Amino acid sequence: MTSSRLPRPTGSPMVTVTVDGDPVQAYPGETVATVLLAAGRQTFRHTDHLHAPRGLFCGMGVCFDCLVTVDGQPHVRACITPVHAGMAIETGGPSDA
């Protein structure tokens, strides 16, 4: 899949994170939501009751639709969480806020 990221900033090497066990390249400091979208993931989780898909909605940490599990910690807002080398991101996990 072709990435639609902006050109890499000078002096910013990419890091590897995992998304649902798959290695993905990311720029340090970009948000988890950015990494997921660049990897072609639009659904980050499903609601408990109706199993409705949820992903990036507000983009500023207010709505809690983008919750994922990061490094084993559930209920992390993907839109405001910066990535770091070795981060493990899991989608589709616990969905209650």
mmCIF file of C-alpha atoms in Angstrom:
data_model
loop_
_atom_site.group_PDB
_atom_site.id
_atom_site.type_symbol
_atom_site.label_atom_id
_atom_site.label_comp_id
_atom_site.label_asym_id
_atom_site.label_seq_id
_atom_site.Cartn_x
_atom_site.Cartn_y
_atom_site.Cartn_z
ATOM 1 C CA MET A 1 0.000 0.000 0.000
ATOM 2 C CA THR A 2 1.317 3.459 -0.854
ATOM 3 C CA SER A 3 1.756 5.824 2.082
ATOM 4 C CA SER A 4 0.356 9.340 1.841
ATOM 5 C CA ARG A 5 2.659 10.758 4.510
ATOM 6 C CA LEU A 6 4.387 14.081 4.089
ATOM 7 C CA PRO A 7 8.069 13.943 3.167
ATOM 8 C CA ARG A 8 10.333 12.885 6.021
ATOM 9 C CA PRO A 9 11.733 15.810 8.016
ATOM 10 C CA THR A 10 15.507 16.130 7.733
ATOM 11 C CA GLY A 11 17.265 14.303 10.556
ATOM 12 C CA SER A 12 14.174 12.355 11.655
ATOM 13 C CA PRO A 13 14.809 8.643 11.171
ATOM 14 C CA MET A 14 11.800 6.364 11.198
ATOM 15 C CA VAL A 15 11.168 3.948 14.063
ATOM 16 C CA THR A 16 9.404 0.588 14.091
ATOM 17 C CA VAL A 17 6.206 0.033 16.083
ATOM 18 C CA THR A 18 3.864 -2.924 15.940
ATOM 19 C CA VAL A 19 0.183 -2.712 15.051
ATOM 20 C CA ASP A 20 -1.707 -5.866 16.004
ATOM 21 C CA GLY A 21 1.618 -7.717 15.842
ATOM 22 C CA ASP A 22 2.664 -6.391 12.427
ATOM 23 C CA PRO A 23 5.749 -4.127 12.153
ATOM 24 C CA VAL A 24 4.967 -0.614 10.898
ATOM 25 C CA GLN A 25 7.313 2.296 10.230
ATOM 26 C CA ALA A 26 6.543 5.615 11.941
ATOM 27 C CA TYR A 27 8.136 8.969 12.642
ATOM 28 C CA PRO A 28 8.935 9.587 16.312
ATOM 29 C CA GLY A 29 6.372 11.953 17.816
ATOM 30 C CA GLU A 30 3.589 11.454 15.274
ATOM 31 C CA THR A 31 0.357 10.249 16.829
ATOM 32 C CA VAL A 32 -0.796 6.669 17.056
ATOM 33 C CA ALA A 33 -3.849 7.681 14.989
ATOM 34 C CA THR A 34 -1.581 8.983 12.218
ATOM 35 C CA VAL A 35 0.344 5.708 12.178
ATOM 36 C CA LEU A 36 -2.873 3.664 12.058
ATOM 37 C CA LEU A 37 -4.341 5.732 9.226
ATOM 38 C CA ALA A 38 -1.069 5.621 7.249
ATOM 39 C CA ALA A 39 -1.129 1.829 7.672
ATOM 40 C CA GLY A 40 -4.617 1.719 6.156
ATOM 41 C CA ARG A 41 -6.513 1.197 9.417
ATOM 42 C CA GLN A 42 -9.720 3.228 9.661
ATOM 43 C CA THR A 43 -11.402 1.188 12.386
ATOM 44 C CA PHE A 44 -9.553 1.312 15.708
ATOM 45 C CA ARG A 45 -12.133 -0.529 17.843
ATOM 46 C CA HIS A 46 -15.802 -1.626 18.014
ATOM 47 C CA THR A 47 -18.393 -0.641 20.602
ATOM 48 C CA ASP A 48 -19.427 -3.264 23.160
ATOM 49 C CA HIS A 49 -23.189 -3.090 22.672
ATOM 50 C CA LEU A 50 -23.734 -2.826 18.907
ATOM 51 C CA HIS A 51 -20.189 -3.628 17.755
ATOM 52 C CA ALA A 52 -20.193 -0.426 15.710
ATOM 53 C CA PRO A 53 -16.803 0.525 14.234
ATOM 54 C CA ARG A 54 -14.982 3.471 15.765
ATOM 55 C CA GLY A 55 -11.899 5.356 14.583
ATOM 56 C CA LEU A 56 -10.558 8.879 14.411
ATOM 57 C CA PHE A 57 -13.412 11.336 14.953
ATOM 58 C CA CYS A 58 -12.532 14.554 16.798
ATOM 59 C CA GLY A 59 -8.742 14.304 16.535
ATOM 60 C CA MET A 60 -8.173 16.230 19.768
ATOM 61 C CA GLY A 61 -8.870 13.789 22.609
ATOM 62 C CA VAL A 62 -12.443 14.792 23.422
ATOM 63 C CA CYS A 63 -14.673 12.039 22.006
ATOM 64 C CA PHE A 64 -12.816 8.829 23.042
ATOM 65 C CA ASP A 65 -13.801 7.041 19.804
ATOM 66 C CA CYS A 66 -10.159 6.273 18.970
ATOM 67 C CA LEU A 67 -9.311 4.167 22.035
ATOM 68 C CA VAL A 68 -6.643 1.505 21.503
ATOM 69 C CA THR A 69 -4.324 -0.528 23.697
ATOM 70 C CA VAL A 70 -0.728 0.732 23.804
ATOM 71 C CA ASP A 71 2.061 -1.296 25.406
ATOM 72 C CA GLY A 72 -0.576 -3.316 27.273
ATOM 73 C CA GLN A 73 -2.390 -0.224 28.597
ATOM 74 C CA PRO A 74 -6.059 -0.210 27.452
ATOM 75 C CA HIS A 75 -8.176 2.870 26.751
ATOM 76 C CA VAL A 76 -5.404 5.026 25.248
ATOM 77 C CA ARG A 77 -6.551 7.861 22.974
ATOM 78 C CA ALA A 78 -4.788 7.302 19.649
ATOM 79 C CA CYS A 79 -5.313 10.887 18.470
ATOM 80 C CA ILE A 80 -3.167 12.474 21.196
ATOM 81 C CA THR A 81 -0.616 9.753 21.979
ATOM 82 C CA PRO A 82 2.806 10.136 20.333
ATOM 83 C CA VAL A 83 4.571 7.011 19.085
ATOM 84 C CA HIS A 84 8.013 5.856 20.157
ATOM 85 C CA ALA A 85 10.337 3.111 18.989
ATOM 86 C CA GLY A 86 9.138 -0.348 19.942
ATOM 87 C CA MET A 87 5.598 0.728 20.843
ATOM 88 C CA ALA A 88 3.013 -2.081 20.648
ATOM 89 C CA ILE A 89 -0.395 -0.878 19.426
ATOM 90 C CA GLU A 90 -3.441 -3.133 19.522
ATOM 91 C CA THR A 91 -6.730 -2.222 17.870
ATOM 92 C CA GLY A 92 -10.136 -3.735 18.498
ATOM 93 C CA GLY A 93 -9.493 -4.185 22.215
ATOM 94 C CA PRO A 94 -11.534 -3.036 25.215
ATOM 95 C CA SER A 95 -14.010 -0.400 24.131
ATOM 96 C CA ASP A 96 -15.548 0.886 27.350
ATOM 97 C CA ALA A 97 -14.200 4.292 28.321
#
